[in-house]
């Protein structure tokens, strides 16, 4: 089980600071399913505050996905001193335009206390490492709606992603 370590980070928040001495990223294990579901639930509530989300459903889906040994889904959790700070999940996809296999970031969330403290960058570096290990030529990600989440888009652009257009969805 590979661990990627981040350096010490200090997050200035007004009159106080949060210090993460070491950010550890590890693959999510089956016993992490409940917390993984809760983090994705927190992400969705933040993105869609008007949504009627059910945390238990997120927990059950996370458990189902983590127990599926045949899936091409990877979840990684960031922790510092035992505190869960964020997650990034990846899937492998295939497309002709992509020349075959490539990776996609499906969920990416950092708890508010970990933002601007290197947690996101550490998780993204781990995703890039996994992508190279898998032989993917690139990673795709869908950024949340703009301009409401412009800092998220700025984060991706600052980390060498390029805009390729909006992603849309439709219920079926």
mmCIF file with all atom_site columns, C-alpha atoms in Angstrom:
data_model
loop_
_atom_site.group_PDB
_atom_site.id
_atom_site.type_symbol
_atom_site.label_atom_id
_atom_site.label_alt_id
_atom_site.label_comp_id
_atom_site.label_asym_id
_atom_site.label_entity_id
_atom_site.label_seq_id
_atom_site.pdbx_PDB_ins_code
_atom_site.Cartn_x
_atom_site.Cartn_y
_atom_site.Cartn_z
_atom_site.occupancy
_atom_site.B_iso_or_equiv
_atom_site.pdbx_formal_charge
_atom_site.auth_seq_id
_atom_site.auth_comp_id
_atom_site.auth_asym_id
_atom_site.auth_atom_id
_atom_site.pdbx_PDB_model_num
ATOM 1   C CA . UNK A 1 1   ? 0.000   0.000  0.000   1.00 0.00 ? 1   UNK A CA 1
ATOM 2   C CA . UNK A 1 2   ? 1.767   3.114  -1.235  1.00 0.00 ? 2   UNK A CA 1
ATOM 3   C CA . UNK A 1 3   ? 1.554   6.295  0.767   1.00 0.00 ? 3   UNK A CA 1
ATOM 4   C CA . UNK A 1 4   ? 2.250   9.703  -0.635  1.00 0.00 ? 4   UNK A CA 1
ATOM 5   C CA . UNK A 1 5   ? 3.207   12.250 1.947   1.00 0.00 ? 5   UNK A CA 1
ATOM 6   C CA . UNK A 1 6   ? 2.660   15.955 1.697   1.00 0.00 ? 6   UNK A CA 1
ATOM 7   C CA . UNK A 1 7   ? 4.888   18.466 3.352   1.00 0.00 ? 7   UNK A CA 1
ATOM 8   C CA . UNK A 1 8   ? 3.963   20.542 6.361   1.00 0.00 ? 8   UNK A CA 1
ATOM 9   C CA . UNK A 1 9   ? 1.285   23.089 5.512   1.00 0.00 ? 9   UNK A CA 1
ATOM 10  C CA . UNK A 1 10  ? -0.101  26.077 7.383   1.00 0.00 ? 10  UNK A CA 1
ATOM 11  C CA . UNK A 1 11  ? -3.535  27.431 6.642   1.00 0.00 ? 11  UNK A CA 1
ATOM 12  C CA . UNK A 1 12  ? -4.116  30.996 7.755   1.00 0.00 ? 12  UNK A CA 1
ATOM 13  C CA . UNK A 1 13  ? -7.690  31.573 8.871   1.00 0.00 ? 13  UNK A CA 1
ATOM 14  C CA . UNK A 1 14  ? -8.002  34.980 10.462  1.00 0.00 ? 14  UNK A CA 1
ATOM 15  C CA . UNK A 1 15  ? -6.522  34.895 13.938  1.00 0.00 ? 15  UNK A CA 1
ATOM 16  C CA . UNK A 1 16  ? -5.797  31.172 13.976  1.00 0.00 ? 16  UNK A CA 1
ATOM 17  C CA . UNK A 1 17  ? -4.010  28.647 11.811  1.00 0.00 ? 17  UNK A CA 1
ATOM 18  C CA . UNK A 1 18  ? -4.416  24.962 11.084  1.00 0.00 ? 18  UNK A CA 1
ATOM 19  C CA . UNK A 1 19  ? -1.137  23.099 10.699  1.00 0.00 ? 19  UNK A CA 1
ATOM 20  C CA . UNK A 1 20  ? -0.919  19.712 8.993   1.00 0.00 ? 20  UNK A CA 1
ATOM 21  C CA . UNK A 1 21  ? 2.482   18.271 9.802   1.00 0.00 ? 21  UNK A CA 1
ATOM 22  C CA . UNK A 1 22  ? 2.045   15.362 7.418   1.00 0.00 ? 22  UNK A CA 1
ATOM 23  C CA . UNK A 1 23  ? -0.665  14.660 4.874   1.00 0.00 ? 23  UNK A CA 1
ATOM 24  C CA . UNK A 1 24  ? -0.966  10.942 4.164   1.00 0.00 ? 24  UNK A CA 1
ATOM 25  C CA . UNK A 1 25  ? -2.921  9.640  1.169   1.00 0.00 ? 25  UNK A CA 1
ATOM 26  C CA . UNK A 1 26  ? -3.924  5.988  1.205   1.00 0.00 ? 26  UNK A CA 1
ATOM 27  C CA . UNK A 1 27  ? -6.328  3.830  -0.791  1.00 0.00 ? 27  UNK A CA 1
ATOM 28  C CA . UNK A 1 28  ? -9.761  3.609  0.816   1.00 0.00 ? 28  UNK A CA 1
ATOM 29  C CA . UNK A 1 29  ? -10.368 0.233  2.421   1.00 0.00 ? 29  UNK A CA 1
ATOM 30  C CA . UNK A 1 30  ? -13.690 -1.536 2.850   1.00 0.00 ? 30  UNK A CA 1
ATOM 31  C CA . UNK A 1 31  ? -13.854 -0.336 6.445   1.00 0.00 ? 31  UNK A CA 1
ATOM 32  C CA . UNK A 1 32  ? -13.612 3.263  5.125   1.00 0.00 ? 32  UNK A CA 1
ATOM 33  C CA . UNK A 1 33  ? -16.866 2.954  3.138   1.00 0.00 ? 33  UNK A CA 1
ATOM 34  C CA . UNK A 1 34  ? -19.037 4.758  5.707   1.00 0.00 ? 34  UNK A CA 1
ATOM 35  C CA . UNK A 1 35  ? -16.684 7.745  5.943   1.00 0.00 ? 35  UNK A CA 1
ATOM 36  C CA . UNK A 1 36  ? -16.164 7.802  2.173   1.00 0.00 ? 36  UNK A CA 1
ATOM 37  C CA . UNK A 1 37  ? -19.930 8.005  1.689   1.00 0.00 ? 37  UNK A CA 1
ATOM 38  C CA . UNK A 1 38  ? -20.160 10.777 4.291   1.00 0.00 ? 38  UNK A CA 1
ATOM 39  C CA . UNK A 1 39  ? -17.470 12.836 2.559   1.00 0.00 ? 39  UNK A CA 1
ATOM 40  C CA . UNK A 1 40  ? -19.178 12.511 -0.829  1.00 0.00 ? 40  UNK A CA 1
ATOM 41  C CA . UNK A 1 41  ? -22.460 13.434 0.889   1.00 0.00 ? 41  UNK A CA 1
ATOM 42  C CA . UNK A 1 42  ? -20.789 16.586 2.300   1.00 0.00 ? 42  UNK A CA 1
ATOM 43  C CA . UNK A 1 43  ? -19.456 17.438 -1.160  1.00 0.00 ? 43  UNK A CA 1
ATOM 44  C CA . UNK A 1 44  ? -22.869 17.050 -2.787  1.00 0.00 ? 44  UNK A CA 1
ATOM 45  C CA . UNK A 1 45  ? -24.598 19.116 -0.099  1.00 0.00 ? 45  UNK A CA 1
ATOM 46  C CA . UNK A 1 46  ? -22.060 21.875 -0.614  1.00 0.00 ? 46  UNK A CA 1
ATOM 47  C CA . UNK A 1 47  ? -22.479 21.803 -4.394  1.00 0.00 ? 47  UNK A CA 1
ATOM 48  C CA . UNK A 1 48  ? -26.276 21.448 -4.338  1.00 0.00 ? 48  UNK A CA 1
ATOM 49  C CA . UNK A 1 49  ? -27.589 22.902 -1.049  1.00 0.00 ? 49  UNK A CA 1
ATOM 50  C CA . UNK A 1 50  ? -31.176 22.644 -2.267  1.00 0.00 ? 50  UNK A CA 1
ATOM 51  C CA . UNK A 1 51  ? -30.870 18.874 -2.865  1.00 0.00 ? 51  UNK A CA 1
ATOM 52  C CA . UNK A 1 52  ? -32.642 16.390 -0.632  1.00 0.00 ? 52  UNK A CA 1
ATOM 53  C CA . UNK A 1 53  ? -29.711 14.048 -0.137  1.00 0.00 ? 53  UNK A CA 1
ATOM 54  C CA . UNK A 1 54  ? -29.756 10.996 2.119   1.00 0.00 ? 54  UNK A CA 1
ATOM 55  C CA . UNK A 1 55  ? -26.431 10.296 3.841   1.00 0.00 ? 55  UNK A CA 1
ATOM 56  C CA . UNK A 1 56  ? -27.353 6.652  4.388   1.00 0.00 ? 56  UNK A CA 1
ATOM 57  C CA . UNK A 1 57  ? -27.766 6.134  0.655   1.00 0.00 ? 57  UNK A CA 1
ATOM 58  C CA . UNK A 1 58  ? -24.281 7.573  0.081   1.00 0.00 ? 58  UNK A CA 1
ATOM 59  C CA . UNK A 1 59  ? -22.845 5.218  2.720   1.00 0.00 ? 59  UNK A CA 1
ATOM 60  C CA . UNK A 1 60  ? -24.499 2.185  1.108   1.00 0.00 ? 60  UNK A CA 1
ATOM 61  C CA . UNK A 1 61  ? -23.367 3.118  -2.397  1.00 0.00 ? 61  UNK A CA 1
ATOM 62  C CA . UNK A 1 62  ? -19.792 3.688  -1.184  1.00 0.00 ? 62  UNK A CA 1
ATOM 63  C CA . UNK A 1 63  ? -19.834 0.270  0.451   1.00 0.00 ? 63  UNK A CA 1
ATOM 64  C CA . UNK A 1 64  ? -21.216 -1.352 -2.711  1.00 0.00 ? 64  UNK A CA 1
ATOM 65  C CA . UNK A 1 65  ? -18.544 0.266  -4.889  1.00 0.00 ? 65  UNK A CA 1
ATOM 66  C CA . UNK A 1 66  ? -15.646 -0.515 -2.545  1.00 0.00 ? 66  UNK A CA 1
ATOM 67  C CA . UNK A 1 67  ? -16.729 -4.161 -2.269  1.00 0.00 ? 67  UNK A CA 1
ATOM 68  C CA . UNK A 1 68  ? -16.857 -4.556 -6.079  1.00 0.00 ? 68  UNK A CA 1
ATOM 69  C CA . UNK A 1 69  ? -13.483 -6.134 -6.829  1.00 0.00 ? 69  UNK A CA 1
ATOM 70  C CA . UNK A 1 70  ? -14.070 -6.039 -10.579 1.00 0.00 ? 70  UNK A CA 1
ATOM 71  C CA . UNK A 1 71  ? -14.620 -2.302 -10.886 1.00 0.00 ? 71  UNK A CA 1
ATOM 72  C CA . UNK A 1 72  ? -12.153 0.135  -12.362 1.00 0.00 ? 72  UNK A CA 1
ATOM 73  C CA . UNK A 1 73  ? -12.740 2.568  -9.473  1.00 0.00 ? 73  UNK A CA 1
ATOM 74  C CA . UNK A 1 74  ? -10.146 3.796  -7.017  1.00 0.00 ? 74  UNK A CA 1
ATOM 75  C CA . UNK A 1 75  ? -10.775 5.899  -3.932  1.00 0.00 ? 75  UNK A CA 1
ATOM 76  C CA . UNK A 1 76  ? -8.032  7.618  -1.948  1.00 0.00 ? 76  UNK A CA 1
ATOM 77  C CA . UNK A 1 77  ? -8.359  9.358  1.398   1.00 0.00 ? 77  UNK A CA 1
ATOM 78  C CA . UNK A 1 78  ? -6.152  12.114 2.818   1.00 0.00 ? 78  UNK A CA 1
ATOM 79  C CA . UNK A 1 79  ? -5.494  12.171 6.547   1.00 0.00 ? 79  UNK A CA 1
ATOM 80  C CA . UNK A 1 80  ? -3.324  14.112 8.931   1.00 0.00 ? 80  UNK A CA 1
ATOM 81  C CA . UNK A 1 81  ? -2.786  12.899 12.477  1.00 0.00 ? 81  UNK A CA 1
ATOM 82  C CA . UNK A 1 82  ? -5.833  10.639 12.145  1.00 0.00 ? 82  UNK A CA 1
ATOM 83  C CA . UNK A 1 83  ? -8.132  13.435 10.912  1.00 0.00 ? 83  UNK A CA 1
ATOM 84  C CA . UNK A 1 84  ? -9.857  12.721 7.590   1.00 0.00 ? 84  UNK A CA 1
ATOM 85  C CA . UNK A 1 85  ? -9.254  15.724 5.322   1.00 0.00 ? 85  UNK A CA 1
ATOM 86  C CA . UNK A 1 86  ? -10.437 14.741 1.871   1.00 0.00 ? 86  UNK A CA 1
ATOM 87  C CA . UNK A 1 87  ? -10.925 12.240 -0.903  1.00 0.00 ? 87  UNK A CA 1
ATOM 88  C CA . UNK A 1 88  ? -10.349 11.751 -4.581  1.00 0.00 ? 88  UNK A CA 1
ATOM 89  C CA . UNK A 1 89  ? -11.930 8.990  -6.653  1.00 0.00 ? 89  UNK A CA 1
ATOM 90  C CA . UNK A 1 90  ? -10.851 7.846  -10.086 1.00 0.00 ? 90  UNK A CA 1
ATOM 91  C CA . UNK A 1 91  ? -12.328 5.636  -12.764 1.00 0.00 ? 91  UNK A CA 1
ATOM 92  C CA . UNK A 1 92  ? -10.869 4.216  -15.919 1.00 0.00 ? 92  UNK A CA 1
ATOM 93  C CA . UNK A 1 93  ? -12.746 4.997  -19.114 1.00 0.00 ? 93  UNK A CA 1
ATOM 94  C CA . UNK A 1 94  ? -12.252 4.275  -22.787 1.00 0.00 ? 94  UNK A CA 1
ATOM 95  C CA . UNK A 1 95  ? -12.920 6.464  -25.795 1.00 0.00 ? 95  UNK A CA 1
ATOM 96  C CA . UNK A 1 96  ? -11.829 6.575  -29.395 1.00 0.00 ? 96  UNK A CA 1
ATOM 97  C CA . UNK A 1 97  ? -11.004 10.304 -29.154 1.00 0.00 ? 97  UNK A CA 1
ATOM 98  C CA . UNK A 1 98  ? -8.742  9.490  -26.213 1.00 0.00 ? 98  UNK A CA 1
ATOM 99  C CA . UNK A 1 99  ? -6.885  6.765  -28.057 1.00 0.00 ? 99  UNK A CA 1
ATOM 100 C CA . UNK A 1 100 ? -8.234  4.124  -25.677 1.00 0.00 ? 100 UNK A CA 1
ATOM 101 C CA . UNK A 1 101 ? -8.004  4.114  -21.893 1.00 0.00 ? 101 UNK A CA 1
ATOM 102 C CA . UNK A 1 102 ? -7.811  7.259  -19.753 1.00 0.00 ? 102 UNK A CA 1
ATOM 103 C CA . UNK A 1 103 ? -8.632  8.320  -16.212 1.00 0.00 ? 103 UNK A CA 1
ATOM 104 C CA . UNK A 1 104 ? -11.356 10.516 -14.852 1.00 0.00 ? 104 UNK A CA 1
ATOM 105 C CA . UNK A 1 105 ? -11.622 12.187 -11.474 1.00 0.00 ? 105 UNK A CA 1
ATOM 106 C CA . UNK A 1 106 ? -15.176 11.447 -10.387 1.00 0.00 ? 106 UNK A CA 1
ATOM 107 C CA . UNK A 1 107 ? -15.265 12.862 -6.852  1.00 0.00 ? 107 UNK A CA 1
ATOM 108 C CA . UNK A 1 108 ? -12.798 15.265 -5.283  1.00 0.00 ? 108 UNK A CA 1
ATOM 109 C CA . UNK A 1 109 ? -13.495 16.898 -1.950  1.00 0.00 ? 109 UNK A CA 1
ATOM 110 C CA . UNK A 1 110 ? -11.449 18.578 0.762   1.00 0.00 ? 110 UNK A CA 1
ATOM 111 C CA . UNK A 1 111 ? -13.056 19.469 4.074   1.00 0.00 ? 111 UNK A CA 1
ATOM 112 C CA . UNK A 1 112 ? -13.208 23.243 4.653   1.00 0.00 ? 112 UNK A CA 1
ATOM 113 C CA . UNK A 1 113 ? -10.445 23.161 7.299   1.00 0.00 ? 113 UNK A CA 1
ATOM 114 C CA . UNK A 1 114 ? -8.075  21.534 4.784   1.00 0.00 ? 114 UNK A CA 1
ATOM 115 C CA . UNK A 1 115 ? -8.564  23.915 1.877   1.00 0.00 ? 115 UNK A CA 1
ATOM 116 C CA . UNK A 1 116 ? -5.595  26.044 0.808   1.00 0.00 ? 116 UNK A CA 1
ATOM 117 C CA . UNK A 1 117 ? -3.401  23.875 3.018   1.00 0.00 ? 117 UNK A CA 1
ATOM 118 C CA . UNK A 1 118 ? -1.986  21.518 0.391   1.00 0.00 ? 118 UNK A CA 1
ATOM 119 C CA . UNK A 1 119 ? -4.535  18.727 0.880   1.00 0.00 ? 119 UNK A CA 1
ATOM 120 C CA . UNK A 1 120 ? -6.052  19.089 -2.599  1.00 0.00 ? 120 UNK A CA 1
ATOM 121 C CA . UNK A 1 121 ? -2.657  19.304 -4.262  1.00 0.00 ? 121 UNK A CA 1
ATOM 122 C CA . UNK A 1 122 ? -1.480  16.207 -2.378  1.00 0.00 ? 122 UNK A CA 1
ATOM 123 C CA . UNK A 1 123 ? -4.584  14.251 -3.443  1.00 0.00 ? 123 UNK A CA 1
ATOM 124 C CA . UNK A 1 124 ? -4.178  15.423 -7.040  1.00 0.00 ? 124 UNK A CA 1
ATOM 125 C CA . UNK A 1 125 ? -0.515  14.388 -7.053  1.00 0.00 ? 125 UNK A CA 1
ATOM 126 C CA . UNK A 1 126 ? -1.592  10.941 -5.884  1.00 0.00 ? 126 UNK A CA 1
ATOM 127 C CA . UNK A 1 127 ? -4.142  10.750 -8.708  1.00 0.00 ? 127 UNK A CA 1
ATOM 128 C CA . UNK A 1 128 ? -1.443  11.692 -11.217 1.00 0.00 ? 128 UNK A CA 1
ATOM 129 C CA . UNK A 1 129 ? 0.829   8.977  -9.793  1.00 0.00 ? 129 UNK A CA 1
ATOM 130 C CA . UNK A 1 130 ? -1.978  6.414  -10.157 1.00 0.00 ? 130 UNK A CA 1
ATOM 131 C CA . UNK A 1 131 ? -2.633  7.597  -13.719 1.00 0.00 ? 131 UNK A CA 1
ATOM 132 C CA . UNK A 1 132 ? 1.005   7.136  -14.692 1.00 0.00 ? 132 UNK A CA 1
ATOM 133 C CA . UNK A 1 133 ? 0.975   3.699  -13.040 1.00 0.00 ? 133 UNK A CA 1
ATOM 134 C CA . UNK A 1 134 ? -2.097  2.768  -15.146 1.00 0.00 ? 134 UNK A CA 1
ATOM 135 C CA . UNK A 1 135 ? -0.544  4.133  -18.356 1.00 0.00 ? 135 UNK A CA 1
ATOM 136 C CA . UNK A 1 136 ? -3.275  6.737  -18.871 1.00 0.00 ? 136 UNK A CA 1
ATOM 137 C CA . UNK A 1 137 ? -2.325  9.586  -21.203 1.00 0.00 ? 137 UNK A CA 1
ATOM 138 C CA . UNK A 1 138 ? -4.361  12.071 -19.160 1.00 0.00 ? 138 UNK A CA 1
ATOM 139 C CA . UNK A 1 139 ? -7.010  12.674 -16.509 1.00 0.00 ? 139 UNK A CA 1
ATOM 140 C CA . UNK A 1 140 ? -10.321 14.378 -17.145 1.00 0.00 ? 140 UNK A CA 1
ATOM 141 C CA . UNK A 1 141 ? -12.430 16.113 -14.524 1.00 0.00 ? 141 UNK A CA 1
ATOM 142 C CA . UNK A 1 142 ? -15.773 17.865 -14.548 1.00 0.00 ? 142 UNK A CA 1
ATOM 143 C CA . UNK A 1 143 ? -15.597 21.189 -12.736 1.00 0.00 ? 143 UNK A CA 1
ATOM 144 C CA . UNK A 1 144 ? -18.694 22.411 -10.885 1.00 0.00 ? 144 UNK A CA 1
ATOM 145 C CA . UNK A 1 145 ? -20.922 25.131 -12.320 1.00 0.00 ? 145 UNK A CA 1
ATOM 146 C CA . UNK A 1 146 ? -19.380 28.504 -12.966 1.00 0.00 ? 146 UNK A CA 1
ATOM 147 C CA . UNK A 1 147 ? -18.977 31.218 -11.817 1.00 0.00 ? 147 UNK A CA 1
ATOM 148 C CA . UNK A 1 148 ? -20.207 29.964 -8.423  1.00 0.00 ? 148 UNK A CA 1
ATOM 149 C CA . UNK A 1 149 ? -17.197 27.641 -8.086  1.00 0.00 ? 149 UNK A CA 1
ATOM 150 C CA . UNK A 1 150 ? -14.527 29.720 -9.798  1.00 0.00 ? 150 UNK A CA 1
ATOM 151 C CA . UNK A 1 151 ? -11.928 28.862 -7.146  1.00 0.00 ? 151 UNK A CA 1
ATOM 152 C CA . UNK A 1 152 ? -12.318 25.182 -8.042  1.00 0.00 ? 152 UNK A CA 1
ATOM 153 C CA . UNK A 1 153 ? -11.786 25.921 -11.722 1.00 0.00 ? 153 UNK A CA 1
ATOM 154 C CA . UNK A 1 154 ? -8.776  28.093 -10.814 1.00 0.00 ? 154 UNK A CA 1
ATOM 155 C CA . UNK A 1 155 ? -7.316  25.204 -8.787  1.00 0.00 ? 155 UNK A CA 1
ATOM 156 C CA . UNK A 1 156 ? -7.521  22.879 -11.798 1.00 0.00 ? 156 UNK A CA 1
ATOM 157 C CA . UNK A 1 157 ? -6.119  25.455 -14.223 1.00 0.00 ? 157 UNK A CA 1
ATOM 158 C CA . UNK A 1 158 ? -3.273  26.227 -11.794 1.00 0.00 ? 158 UNK A CA 1
ATOM 159 C CA . UNK A 1 159 ? -2.511  22.486 -11.761 1.00 0.00 ? 159 UNK A CA 1
ATOM 160 C CA . UNK A 1 160 ? -2.122  22.282 -15.559 1.00 0.00 ? 160 UNK A CA 1
ATOM 161 C CA . UNK A 1 161 ? -5.619  21.135 -16.520 1.00 0.00 ? 161 UNK A CA 1
ATOM 162 C CA . UNK A 1 162 ? -7.079  22.797 -19.602 1.00 0.00 ? 162 UNK A CA 1
ATOM 163 C CA . UNK A 1 163 ? -10.676 23.626 -20.304 1.00 0.00 ? 163 UNK A CA 1
ATOM 164 C CA . UNK A 1 164 ? -12.299 21.338 -22.859 1.00 0.00 ? 164 UNK A CA 1
ATOM 165 C CA . UNK A 1 165 ? -15.897 22.480 -22.384 1.00 0.00 ? 165 UNK A CA 1
ATOM 166 C CA . UNK A 1 166 ? -18.728 22.017 -19.939 1.00 0.00 ? 166 UNK A CA 1
ATOM 167 C CA . UNK A 1 167 ? -20.004 18.616 -18.923 1.00 0.00 ? 167 UNK A CA 1
ATOM 168 C CA . UNK A 1 168 ? -23.747 18.073 -18.909 1.00 0.00 ? 168 UNK A CA 1
ATOM 169 C CA . UNK A 1 169 ? -26.018 15.357 -17.559 1.00 0.00 ? 169 UNK A CA 1
ATOM 170 C CA . UNK A 1 170 ? -29.587 14.210 -18.036 1.00 0.00 ? 170 UNK A CA 1
ATOM 171 C CA . UNK A 1 171 ? -31.608 11.869 -15.889 1.00 0.00 ? 171 UNK A CA 1
ATOM 172 C CA . UNK A 1 172 ? -32.833 8.725  -17.646 1.00 0.00 ? 172 UNK A CA 1
#
